[in-house]
Coordinates of C-alpha atoms in Angstrom, one line a residue:
Chain A
M1 CA 108.8 31.4 95.1
N2 CA 111.6 28.9 95.7
R3 CA 109.4 26.9 98.0
V4 CA 106.7 26.6 95.5
K5 CA 109.2 25.5 92.9
Q6 CA 110.6 23.0 95.4
F7 CA 107.1 21.7 96.1
F8 CA 106.5 21.1 92.4
K9 CA 109.9 19.5 92.0
D10 CA 109.0 17.2 94.9
L11 CA 105.7 16.3 93.3
Y12 CA 107.5 15.5 90.0
D13 CA 110.1 13.5 91.8
N14 CA 107.4 11.5 93.6
R15 CA 105.3 11.1 90.5
I16 CA 105.4 7.3 90.5
W17 CA 104.1 7.1 94.0
L18 CA 101.5 9.7 93.4
L19 CA 100.3 7.7 90.4
M20 CA 100.0 4.7 92.6
I21 CA 97.8 6.4 95.2
L22 CA 95.8 8.3 92.6
P23 CA 92.9 5.8 92.2
G24 CA 92.5 5.4 96.0
L25 CA 92.9 9.1 96.5
I26 CA 90.1 9.9 94.1
W27 CA 87.9 7.3 95.8
L28 CA 88.6 8.8 99.2
I29 CA 87.8 12.3 98.1
V30 CA 84.6 11.4 96.2
M31 CA 83.2 8.8 98.6
K32 CA 84.4 10.2 102.0
Y33 CA 85.5 13.8 101.8
I34 CA 82.8 15.3 99.6
P35 CA 80.1 13.7 101.8
M36 CA 81.9 15.2 104.8
F37 CA 81.6 18.6 103.2
G38 CA 78.0 17.6 102.4
Q39 CA 77.3 17.5 106.2
V40 CA 76.7 21.2 106.0
I41 CA 73.2 20.5 104.7
A42 CA 72.3 19.7 108.3
F43 CA 72.3 23.5 108.7
K44 CA 70.3 24.2 105.5
N45 CA 66.9 23.8 104.2
F46 CA 67.9 21.3 101.5
R47 CA 66.4 21.8 98.0
F48 CA 67.4 19.9 95.0
H49 CA 68.9 22.0 92.2
P50 CA 68.9 20.7 88.6
D51 CA 72.6 21.6 88.3
G52 CA 73.7 18.7 90.5
F53 CA 75.1 18.1 93.9
F54 CA 77.2 21.2 94.6
A55 CA 74.6 23.5 93.2
S56 CA 72.0 21.9 95.5
V57 CA 74.2 22.4 98.5
F58 CA 75.2 26.0 97.7
T59 CA 71.7 27.2 96.7
S60 CA 69.9 25.7 99.7
E61 CA 69.3 28.5 102.3
W62 CA 71.0 28.5 105.7
V63 CA 68.6 27.8 108.6
G64 CA 71.2 27.5 111.3
F65 CA 70.3 25.0 114.0
E66 CA 66.6 24.7 113.0
N67 CA 67.0 21.0 111.9
F68 CA 68.7 20.2 115.2
K69 CA 66.1 22.0 117.2
F70 CA 63.4 20.1 115.4
L71 CA 65.2 16.8 115.9
F72 CA 65.8 17.3 119.6
S73 CA 62.3 18.6 120.2
T74 CA 60.9 15.2 119.3
N75 CA 60.9 12.2 121.6
D76 CA 62.7 10.3 118.8
A77 CA 66.0 11.9 119.5
F78 CA 66.0 10.6 123.1
V79 CA 64.7 7.1 122.1
I80 CA 67.3 6.5 119.3
T81 CA 70.2 7.8 121.5
R82 CA 69.1 5.7 124.4
N83 CA 68.7 2.6 122.3
T84 CA 72.0 3.0 120.5
L85 CA 73.9 3.6 123.7
L86 CA 72.2 1.0 125.9
Y87 CA 72.5 -1.8 123.3
N88 CA 76.1 -1.0 122.6
I89 CA 77.0 -1.0 126.3
L90 CA 75.1 -4.3 126.6
F91 CA 76.9 -5.8 123.6
I92 CA 80.3 -4.7 125.0
V93 CA 79.8 -6.2 128.4
V94 CA 78.1 -9.4 127.4
G95 CA 80.3 -9.8 124.3
L96 CA 83.5 -9.4 126.4
I97 CA 82.4 -12.0 129.0
L98 CA 81.3 -14.5 126.3
S99 CA 84.2 -14.2 123.9
V100 CA 86.8 -14.4 126.6
A101 CA 85.0 -17.4 128.1
V102 CA 84.8 -19.1 124.8
A103 CA 88.5 -18.4 124.0
I104 CA 89.6 -19.8 127.4
I105 CA 87.5 -22.9 127.0
L106 CA 88.7 -23.4 123.5
S107 CA 92.3 -23.1 124.6
E108 CA 91.7 -25.6 127.4
I109 CA 90.4 -28.3 125.1
T110 CA 93.2 -30.8 124.6
K111 CA 91.7 -32.5 121.6
Q112 CA 92.8 -30.2 118.7
K113 CA 90.3 -31.7 116.3
L114 CA 87.3 -31.1 118.5
A115 CA 88.4 -27.6 119.3
K116 CA 88.6 -26.9 115.5
I117 CA 85.2 -28.3 115.0
Y118 CA 83.7 -26.1 117.7
Q119 CA 85.4 -23.0 116.4
T120 CA 84.2 -23.8 112.9
G121 CA 80.6 -24.0 114.1
M122 CA 80.8 -20.8 116.2
L123 CA 82.4 -18.8 113.4
F124 CA 79.8 -19.8 110.8
P125 CA 77.2 -17.1 111.6
H126 CA 79.7 -14.4 111.1
F127 CA 79.7 -15.1 107.4
L128 CA 76.0 -14.8 106.9
S129 CA 74.3 -11.6 105.9
W130 CA 71.7 -10.0 108.2
V131 CA 69.1 -10.7 105.6
V132 CA 69.7 -14.5 105.8
V133 CA 69.8 -14.3 109.6
S134 CA 66.5 -12.5 109.6
Y135 CA 65.0 -15.5 107.9
F136 CA 66.6 -17.8 110.5
V137 CA 65.0 -15.7 113.3
F138 CA 61.7 -15.7 111.4
A139 CA 61.7 -19.5 111.4
F140 CA 61.6 -19.4 115.2
L141 CA 59.4 -16.3 115.7
S142 CA 56.8 -16.5 113.0
V143 CA 53.4 -16.1 114.6
D144 CA 51.5 -18.9 112.9
R145 CA 54.3 -21.3 112.0
G146 CA 57.4 -20.5 114.1
L147 CA 59.0 -23.0 116.3
F148 CA 58.5 -20.9 119.5
N149 CA 54.7 -20.8 119.1
S150 CA 54.6 -24.5 118.2
V151 CA 56.4 -25.3 121.4
L152 CA 54.1 -23.0 123.4
G153 CA 51.1 -24.7 121.7
Y154 CA 52.5 -28.0 122.8
F155 CA 52.2 -26.9 126.4
N156 CA 48.8 -25.4 125.6
I157 CA 50.0 -21.8 126.0
E158 CA 48.6 -19.0 123.9
P159 CA 50.8 -18.2 120.9
V160 CA 52.7 -14.9 121.1
S161 CA 52.8 -12.3 118.3
W162 CA 56.5 -11.9 118.7
Y163 CA 56.9 -9.2 116.1
N164 CA 54.5 -6.9 117.9
E165 CA 55.8 -7.3 121.4
P166 CA 58.6 -4.9 122.3
K167 CA 59.2 -6.3 125.7
Y168 CA 61.0 -9.4 124.5
W169 CA 63.2 -7.7 121.9
P170 CA 66.1 -6.3 124.0
Y171 CA 66.8 -10.0 124.8
F172 CA 66.4 -11.2 121.3
I173 CA 68.5 -8.4 119.8
T174 CA 71.3 -9.0 122.4
F175 CA 71.2 -12.8 121.9
I176 CA 71.2 -12.6 118.1
S177 CA 74.1 -10.1 118.1
Q178 CA 76.2 -12.3 120.3
W179 CA 75.2 -15.5 118.4
K180 CA 76.5 -13.9 115.3
G181 CA 79.6 -12.2 116.8
V182 CA 81.1 -14.3 119.5
G183 CA 82.9 -16.8 117.3
F184 CA 84.5 -13.9 115.5
S185 CA 85.5 -11.8 118.5
S186 CA 86.9 -14.8 120.4
I187 CA 89.5 -15.3 117.7
V188 CA 91.8 -12.5 118.9
Y189 CA 91.6 -13.5 122.5
L190 CA 92.3 -17.1 121.6
A191 CA 95.4 -16.0 119.6
A192 CA 96.6 -14.1 122.7
I193 CA 96.0 -17.1 125.0
V194 CA 97.8 -19.5 122.8
G195 CA 100.7 -17.1 122.7
I196 CA 101.1 -17.1 126.5
D197 CA 104.4 -18.6 127.6
R198 CA 103.7 -22.2 129.0
T199 CA 106.2 -21.8 131.8
H200 CA 103.8 -19.5 133.7
Y201 CA 101.4 -22.4 133.9
E202 CA 104.1 -24.9 134.9
A203 CA 105.1 -22.6 137.7
A204 CA 101.4 -22.2 138.8
M205 CA 101.0 -26.0 138.8
I206 CA 104.1 -26.5 140.9
D207 CA 102.5 -24.1 143.4
G208 CA 99.5 -26.4 143.4
A209 CA 97.1 -24.2 141.4
N210 CA 94.1 -26.0 140.0
K211 CA 92.7 -25.3 136.5
W212 CA 90.4 -22.6 137.8
Q213 CA 93.2 -20.8 139.7
Q214 CA 95.4 -21.0 136.7
I215 CA 92.8 -19.3 134.6
R216 CA 92.2 -16.6 137.3
H217 CA 95.9 -15.9 138.1
V218 CA 97.6 -16.6 134.9
T219 CA 95.4 -16.5 131.8
I220 CA 93.2 -13.5 132.7
P221 CA 96.0 -11.2 133.9
M222 CA 98.0 -12.1 130.8
I223 CA 95.3 -11.0 128.4
M224 CA 94.1 -8.1 130.5
P225 CA 95.9 -5.5 128.4
L226 CA 94.3 -6.8 125.3
I227 CA 90.9 -6.8 127.0
V228 CA 91.3 -3.2 128.1
I229 CA 92.4 -2.0 124.7
L230 CA 89.7 -3.7 122.7
T231 CA 87.0 -2.6 125.2
I232 CA 88.1 1.0 125.1
L233 CA 88.1 0.9 121.3
N234 CA 84.6 -0.6 121.4
I235 CA 83.6 2.3 123.6
G236 CA 84.9 4.6 120.9
S237 CA 82.2 3.3 118.5
I238 CA 79.5 3.2 121.0
F239 CA 77.5 5.7 119.1
S240 CA 77.2 3.8 115.9
A241 CA 74.8 0.8 115.7
D242 CA 74.9 -2.1 113.3
F243 CA 72.3 -1.1 110.8
G244 CA 71.7 -4.6 109.5
L245 CA 70.9 -6.0 112.9
F246 CA 68.4 -3.3 113.8
Y247 CA 66.8 -3.0 110.4
Q248 CA 66.6 -6.6 109.1
I249 CA 66.0 -8.7 112.2
P250 CA 62.8 -6.9 113.5
R251 CA 61.6 -6.9 109.9
D252 CA 61.0 -3.1 110.0
S253 CA 58.1 -3.8 112.4
G254 CA 56.5 -0.5 113.6
P255 CA 55.3 -1.7 117.0
L256 CA 59.0 -2.6 117.9
Y257 CA 60.5 0.8 117.0
S258 CA 60.6 1.9 120.7
V259 CA 63.2 -0.8 121.4
T260 CA 64.7 -1.4 117.9
N261 CA 65.1 2.1 116.5
V262 CA 68.7 3.3 116.6
I263 CA 70.4 6.4 115.1
D264 CA 71.4 4.5 112.0
T265 CA 67.9 3.2 111.2
Y266 CA 66.4 6.6 112.1
V267 CA 68.6 8.3 109.6
Y268 CA 67.8 5.8 106.9
R269 CA 64.0 6.1 107.5
G270 CA 64.2 9.8 107.6
L271 CA 65.9 9.8 104.2
M272 CA 64.1 7.0 102.4
T273 CA 60.5 7.0 103.8
M274 CA 59.9 10.4 105.3
G275 CA 62.0 12.3 102.9
D276 CA 63.2 14.7 105.6
I277 CA 66.7 15.3 104.3
G278 CA 67.5 18.2 106.7
M279 CA 66.6 16.4 109.8
S280 CA 68.2 13.0 108.9
T281 CA 71.4 14.8 108.0
A282 CA 71.3 16.6 111.4
A283 CA 70.9 13.2 113.1
G284 CA 73.8 11.8 111.1
L285 CA 76.0 14.7 111.9
Y286 CA 75.1 14.5 115.6
Q287 CA 76.2 10.8 115.4
A288 CA 79.4 11.5 113.5
T289 CA 80.4 14.3 115.8
V290 CA 79.8 12.5 119.0
G291 CA 81.5 9.4 117.6
F292 CA 84.5 11.5 116.6
V293 CA 84.8 13.0 120.1
L294 CA 84.4 9.6 121.7
I295 CA 87.2 8.1 119.6
L296 CA 89.5 11.0 120.5
I297 CA 88.8 10.6 124.2
T298 CA 89.2 6.8 124.2
N299 CA 92.4 7.0 122.2
Y300 CA 93.7 9.6 124.7
I301 CA 93.0 7.1 127.5
V302 CA 94.6 4.2 125.6
R303 CA 97.7 6.3 125.1
K304 CA 97.9 7.0 128.8
I305 CA 97.7 3.3 129.6
D306 CA 99.8 1.9 126.9
E307 CA 101.5 4.0 124.1
D308 CA 101.9 1.0 121.8
N309 CA 98.2 0.2 121.5
A310 CA 96.9 3.7 120.8
L311 CA 95.5 4.3 117.4
F312 CA 97.4 7.5 116.9
Chain B
M1 CA 83.3 -27.9 129.0
H2 CA 82.8 -29.9 125.9
V3 CA 79.0 -29.9 126.5
L4 CA 78.9 -26.2 126.9
L5 CA 81.0 -25.3 123.8
G6 CA 79.6 -28.2 121.8
S7 CA 76.0 -27.0 122.4
F8 CA 76.9 -23.4 121.6
A9 CA 78.6 -24.5 118.4
F10 CA 75.5 -26.5 117.5
M11 CA 73.3 -23.6 118.2
C12 CA 75.2 -21.6 115.7
I13 CA 74.7 -24.1 112.9
F14 CA 71.2 -25.3 113.9
P15 CA 69.1 -22.5 112.4
F16 CA 70.7 -23.1 109.0
L17 CA 69.8 -26.8 109.2
Y18 CA 66.3 -25.9 110.3
V19 CA 65.8 -23.6 107.3
I20 CA 67.1 -26.4 105.1
I21 CA 64.5 -28.8 106.6
I22 CA 61.7 -26.2 106.1
S23 CA 62.7 -25.8 102.5
I24 CA 62.3 -29.5 101.8
S25 CA 59.0 -29.8 103.6
N26 CA 55.7 -30.3 101.9
E27 CA 53.8 -27.0 101.8
Q28 CA 50.6 -28.7 102.8
S29 CA 52.1 -29.9 106.1
L30 CA 53.7 -26.5 106.7
A31 CA 50.3 -24.9 106.5
E32 CA 48.8 -27.4 108.9
N33 CA 51.5 -27.8 111.5
G34 CA 53.8 -24.9 111.1
Y35 CA 57.6 -25.3 110.7
Q36 CA 58.6 -28.7 112.1
L37 CA 61.9 -30.2 112.8
I38 CA 60.7 -33.4 111.3
P39 CA 58.0 -32.7 108.7
E40 CA 55.3 -35.2 108.0
Q41 CA 56.0 -35.1 104.4
W42 CA 59.2 -34.3 102.5
S43 CA 59.0 -32.6 99.2
L44 CA 61.3 -30.9 96.7
D45 CA 58.5 -28.8 95.3
A46 CA 60.1 -25.6 96.5
Y47 CA 63.2 -26.2 94.5
K48 CA 61.2 -27.3 91.5
Y49 CA 59.3 -24.1 91.7
L50 CA 62.4 -22.0 91.9
W51 CA 63.8 -23.9 89.0
D52 CA 60.7 -22.9 87.0
M53 CA 61.3 -19.3 88.1
K54 CA 65.0 -19.5 87.4
A55 CA 65.1 -16.4 85.2
Q56 CA 64.9 -14.0 88.2
V57 CA 67.0 -16.2 90.5
L58 CA 69.8 -16.6 87.9
Q59 CA 69.7 -12.9 87.1
A60 CA 70.2 -12.0 90.8
Y61 CA 72.9 -14.6 91.0
G62 CA 74.6 -13.2 88.0
V63 CA 74.5 -9.7 89.5
T64 CA 76.0 -10.9 92.7
I65 CA 78.8 -12.8 91.1
F66 CA 79.6 -10.0 88.7
V67 CA 79.7 -7.4 91.5
T68 CA 81.8 -9.7 93.7
V69 CA 84.4 -10.5 91.1
V70 CA 84.8 -7.0 89.7
G71 CA 84.5 -5.4 93.1
T72 CA 87.1 -7.6 94.7
F73 CA 89.5 -7.1 91.9
L74 CA 89.1 -3.4 92.0
S75 CA 89.4 -3.4 95.7
V76 CA 92.6 -5.4 95.9
T77 CA 94.2 -3.3 93.1
V78 CA 93.4 0.1 94.5
I79 CA 94.1 -0.8 98.1
S80 CA 97.4 -2.5 97.5
M81 CA 98.8 0.3 95.3
Y82 CA 97.8 3.0 97.9
A83 CA 99.1 0.9 100.8
Y84 CA 102.4 0.1 99.1
A85 CA 103.1 3.8 98.3
I86 CA 102.5 5.0 101.8
S87 CA 104.7 2.1 103.2
R88 CA 107.8 3.3 101.3
K89 CA 110.3 5.6 102.9
Q90 CA 111.2 7.1 99.5
F91 CA 107.7 8.6 99.1
K92 CA 108.1 12.2 100.5
F93 CA 104.3 12.7 101.2
R94 CA 103.6 9.3 102.7
K95 CA 102.6 10.8 106.1
Q96 CA 100.1 13.2 104.7
F97 CA 98.5 10.5 102.5
T98 CA 98.4 8.1 105.4
F99 CA 96.5 10.6 107.4
I100 CA 94.1 11.3 104.5
A101 CA 93.1 7.6 104.5
F102 CA 93.2 7.3 108.3
F103 CA 91.0 10.3 109.0
T104 CA 88.0 8.7 107.2
M105 CA 88.0 6.1 109.9
L106 CA 87.4 8.8 112.5
F107 CA 84.8 11.1 111.1
S108 CA 82.1 9.9 108.7
G109 CA 80.2 11.9 106.1
G110 CA 76.9 10.3 107.1
M111 CA 74.4 8.4 105.1
V112 CA 72.4 11.3 103.7
P113 CA 75.3 13.2 102.1
F114 CA 76.7 9.9 100.8
Y115 CA 73.4 9.1 99.3
I116 CA 73.1 12.5 97.6
V117 CA 76.7 12.3 96.3
M118 CA 76.0 8.9 94.8
T119 CA 72.7 9.8 93.2
Q120 CA 73.1 13.4 92.3
F121 CA 76.8 14.1 91.8
L122 CA 77.8 10.7 90.4
D123 CA 74.4 9.8 89.0
L124 CA 74.8 6.1 89.8
K125 CA 71.2 5.2 90.7
N126 CA 70.3 1.8 89.2
T127 CA 73.8 1.1 87.9
M128 CA 76.2 -1.7 88.8
W129 CA 78.7 0.9 89.9
A130 CA 76.4 1.7 92.8
L131 CA 76.9 -1.8 94.1
I132 CA 80.7 -1.8 93.4
L133 CA 82.1 1.6 94.2
P134 CA 80.9 2.2 97.8
M135 CA 82.8 -0.8 99.1
A136 CA 85.8 -0.6 96.8
V137 CA 88.1 1.0 99.2
N138 CA 88.3 0.7 103.0
A139 CA 90.7 2.8 105.0
F140 CA 91.1 0.1 107.6
Y141 CA 92.3 -2.4 104.9
I142 CA 94.7 0.2 103.6
I143 CA 96.3 0.6 107.0
I144 CA 96.5 -3.2 107.5
M145 CA 98.1 -3.7 104.1
R146 CA 100.6 -0.9 104.7
T147 CA 101.7 -2.7 107.9
F148 CA 101.9 -5.9 106.0
F149 CA 104.2 -4.4 103.3
L150 CA 106.4 -2.8 106.0
R151 CA 106.9 -6.2 107.6
S152 CA 107.0 -8.6 104.7
V153 CA 109.0 -6.8 102.1
P154 CA 112.6 -6.3 103.1
E155 CA 114.2 -3.1 101.9
A156 CA 117.4 -4.9 100.9
I157 CA 115.6 -6.8 98.1
L158 CA 114.2 -3.6 96.7
E159 CA 117.6 -1.9 96.9
S160 CA 119.2 -4.6 94.8
A161 CA 116.4 -4.4 92.2
R162 CA 116.9 -0.7 92.0
I163 CA 120.6 -1.1 91.4
D164 CA 119.7 -3.5 88.6
G165 CA 117.8 -0.6 87.1
A166 CA 114.2 -1.7 87.7
G167 CA 111.6 1.0 87.9
E168 CA 109.4 1.4 91.0
M169 CA 106.3 0.1 89.2
R170 CA 108.1 -2.9 87.9
I171 CA 109.5 -3.7 91.4
F172 CA 106.0 -3.4 92.8
L173 CA 104.6 -5.8 90.2
T174 CA 107.3 -8.4 90.0
I175 CA 108.9 -8.4 93.5
V176 CA 106.5 -6.9 96.0
L177 CA 103.2 -8.5 94.9
P178 CA 104.5 -12.1 94.8
L179 CA 106.0 -11.5 98.3
S180 CA 102.7 -10.2 99.6
I181 CA 100.3 -12.9 98.4
P182 CA 99.2 -13.8 101.9
G183 CA 98.2 -10.2 102.7
I184 CA 96.5 -9.7 99.4
A185 CA 94.6 -13.0 99.7
T186 CA 93.3 -11.9 103.0
I187 CA 92.1 -8.5 101.7
A188 CA 90.6 -10.3 98.7
L189 CA 88.8 -12.8 101.0
F190 CA 87.3 -10.0 103.2
S191 CA 86.3 -8.1 100.2
T192 CA 84.6 -11.1 98.5
L193 CA 82.6 -11.9 101.6
A194 CA 81.5 -8.2 102.0
Y195 CA 80.4 -8.0 98.3
W196 CA 78.6 -11.3 98.4
N197 CA 76.6 -10.4 101.6
D198 CA 75.9 -6.8 100.7
W199 CA 72.3 -5.7 100.5
F200 CA 72.6 -2.2 101.9
N201 CA 73.8 -0.5 98.7
A202 CA 71.1 -2.2 96.7
L203 CA 68.6 -1.1 99.2
L204 CA 69.7 2.5 98.7
F205 CA 70.4 2.6 95.0
I206 CA 68.7 -0.2 93.0
D207 CA 65.0 -0.3 92.0
D208 CA 65.5 -2.1 88.7
P209 CA 64.5 -5.8 89.2
N210 CA 67.1 -6.8 86.7
K211 CA 69.9 -5.3 88.7
I212 CA 69.2 -6.5 92.2
P213 CA 71.7 -8.9 93.8
L214 CA 70.9 -12.1 95.5
Q215 CA 70.6 -10.6 99.0
S216 CA 68.1 -8.0 97.8
L217 CA 66.0 -10.7 96.1
L218 CA 65.8 -12.4 99.5
M219 CA 64.6 -9.1 101.0
R220 CA 62.0 -8.6 98.4
I221 CA 60.4 -12.0 98.8
E222 CA 60.3 -11.5 102.5
N223 CA 56.6 -10.9 102.6
N224 CA 55.5 -12.9 99.6
M225 CA 56.8 -14.5 96.5
D226 CA 55.0 -12.1 94.3
F227 CA 58.2 -10.4 93.3
I228 CA 59.5 -13.5 91.5
K229 CA 56.0 -14.1 90.2
Q230 CA 55.6 -10.7 88.6
N231 CA 58.8 -11.3 86.6
A232 CA 57.6 -14.7 85.7
M233 CA 54.4 -13.2 84.3
L234 CA 56.5 -11.0 82.2
S235 CA 58.4 -13.9 80.8
N236 CA 55.2 -15.8 80.0
Q237 CA 55.5 -18.7 82.4
N238 CA 52.6 -21.0 82.4
S239 CA 50.0 -20.0 84.9
A240 CA 49.5 -23.5 86.4
I241 CA 52.7 -23.0 88.3
L242 CA 51.7 -19.6 89.5
K243 CA 48.6 -21.0 91.1
S244 CA 50.4 -23.5 93.3
I245 CA 53.2 -21.6 94.9
P246 CA 54.9 -23.3 97.7
Q247 CA 55.2 -19.9 99.5
D248 CA 57.0 -20.7 102.7
S249 CA 59.2 -23.5 101.6
A250 CA 60.2 -21.7 98.4
R251 CA 61.3 -18.7 100.4
M252 CA 63.4 -20.8 102.7
A253 CA 64.7 -22.7 99.6
M254 CA 65.8 -19.3 98.3
V255 CA 67.7 -18.6 101.6
V256 CA 69.4 -22.0 101.2
I257 CA 70.4 -21.3 97.6
A258 CA 71.9 -17.9 98.6
T259 CA 73.8 -19.3 101.5
L260 CA 75.0 -22.6 100.1
P261 CA 78.1 -21.2 98.3
I262 CA 79.4 -19.7 101.6
A263 CA 78.5 -22.8 103.6
L264 CA 80.3 -25.1 101.1
S265 CA 83.4 -23.0 100.7
Y266 CA 83.6 -22.0 104.3
P267 CA 85.7 -25.0 105.6
F268 CA 88.3 -24.1 103.0
F269 CA 88.7 -20.4 103.6
Q270 CA 88.1 -20.4 107.3
K271 CA 91.8 -21.1 108.1
Y272 CA 93.0 -18.1 105.9
F273 CA 90.3 -15.9 107.4
I274 CA 91.6 -16.6 111.0
K275 CA 95.2 -16.2 109.9
G276 CA 94.4 -12.9 108.1
L277 CA 92.8 -11.5 111.3
T278 CA 96.0 -12.0 113.2
I279 CA 98.1 -10.8 110.3
G280 CA 99.0 -7.3 111.4
G281 CA 98.4 -4.8 114.1
V282 CA 97.7 -1.3 112.9
K283 CA 100.9 0.2 114.1
D284 CA 104.3 -0.2 112.7

């Protein structure tokens, strides 16, 4: 009894702090925790009930793993998992190489003004929405008017129907994602490189190291811990794709689904166009669960390497 | 080196310039030659056309500005209060509430339950709140802000204020907030950009043409300009304009109009954006 009393006394004593977190707490509960509870409809045959959300969830009958069976019996499950994983792996590898290279080159440029101008240019795409970028891409890939087909026409080559040809899209998607992201992801690396103690370079120069050797033996080893940590964290989110990229850029073109459909777009289409609530929830839960496990594993690895950089 | 980086930087800006060129090309020459880098004929018809159709464009602009302003304000208020509370040693439950915020970064509720909560439980379909609430709080920003408060607000100042008899809320408002302007500005900037560029929530929750933000308007005219036209019909525009729609250039003009505010303000906020990114690690 005393403990209960003590607990309420603590609540009362901390009332000012509790008041401060209240709006945020309500938001977290409604927007995050209730949907988490809502994940149970992956195991139900969901039926809307006029009495609202909770009534709908509670009155829908349990079907166990039916939704998952149905999901994994289709070819879709394999395709969306493959696309999500392969693209993300590709983005991590290519992104790492490009952003570290850009950061190193930026740090080597002695004219501060020019370096600023380059960085300003490269960061620009980061501030555009995927809708706007999809128009940019369309200006190049439009079948009858796009720049690509104009150039092909100039060399008397048949125009290509870009939005119906899956074989080119892995390259397009990767290129566009890097085009939009490299300026942003190189910022952190640049900050780290600028922070390296200059005496290391002076020592290397006295030993007769040229620019390339300095980069190889000073810069890269110095930022290695950061590279490892950021890469491992990226691996933690390898199961979630950027919805905007995969939904807006291919313009929802059916023939491209084999190479552009990822888990996120699949869940969205299941919900909005096919109306298959059970199965899209199942796909979403599959994504959330695997993602959660991946984060736990990667965090465990980070903790082993370097306690300070672990998330928790 | 310069060539390499210079050309990549140019590649990042070029598509935007290209779209601007298309938007000021003559529709006739677009139809004949496709999108050209140097069109045969310049024309501002696309912008004239959009000006005639301004009802829908301004409506969408208004929605975007409203959502961005209200959303950013709400965001900053709620996030900084939560973050400040969990950054203070005096708060007995700070660890538990830090975890409550943090856990949402690890496990997500998924799109479908979120959709049902928004539409069924909160009944927010076709309301402005559907555009504001989903992005109001972000656990990651809470954690960043908490780190910022821990680093930038020395305990000693708060102690002396307490001795002078100021309440916690007053200390927060009069001492802590002014000290934390850089952190708050960073969150506000991130939040503003996110709201301005958001189309996802509109895609899920908004059907009403009077409540769609700018980015959604862009999505809806993707295949044809009819969406703007329909609304023009409703408002009794004269039909001569409707006959001669500069389809392609008008669409690109719309992209330019939606992107211009960001492109123009970009050089000013870029510095703060980069600073904000390097402001705080997640750990204390």
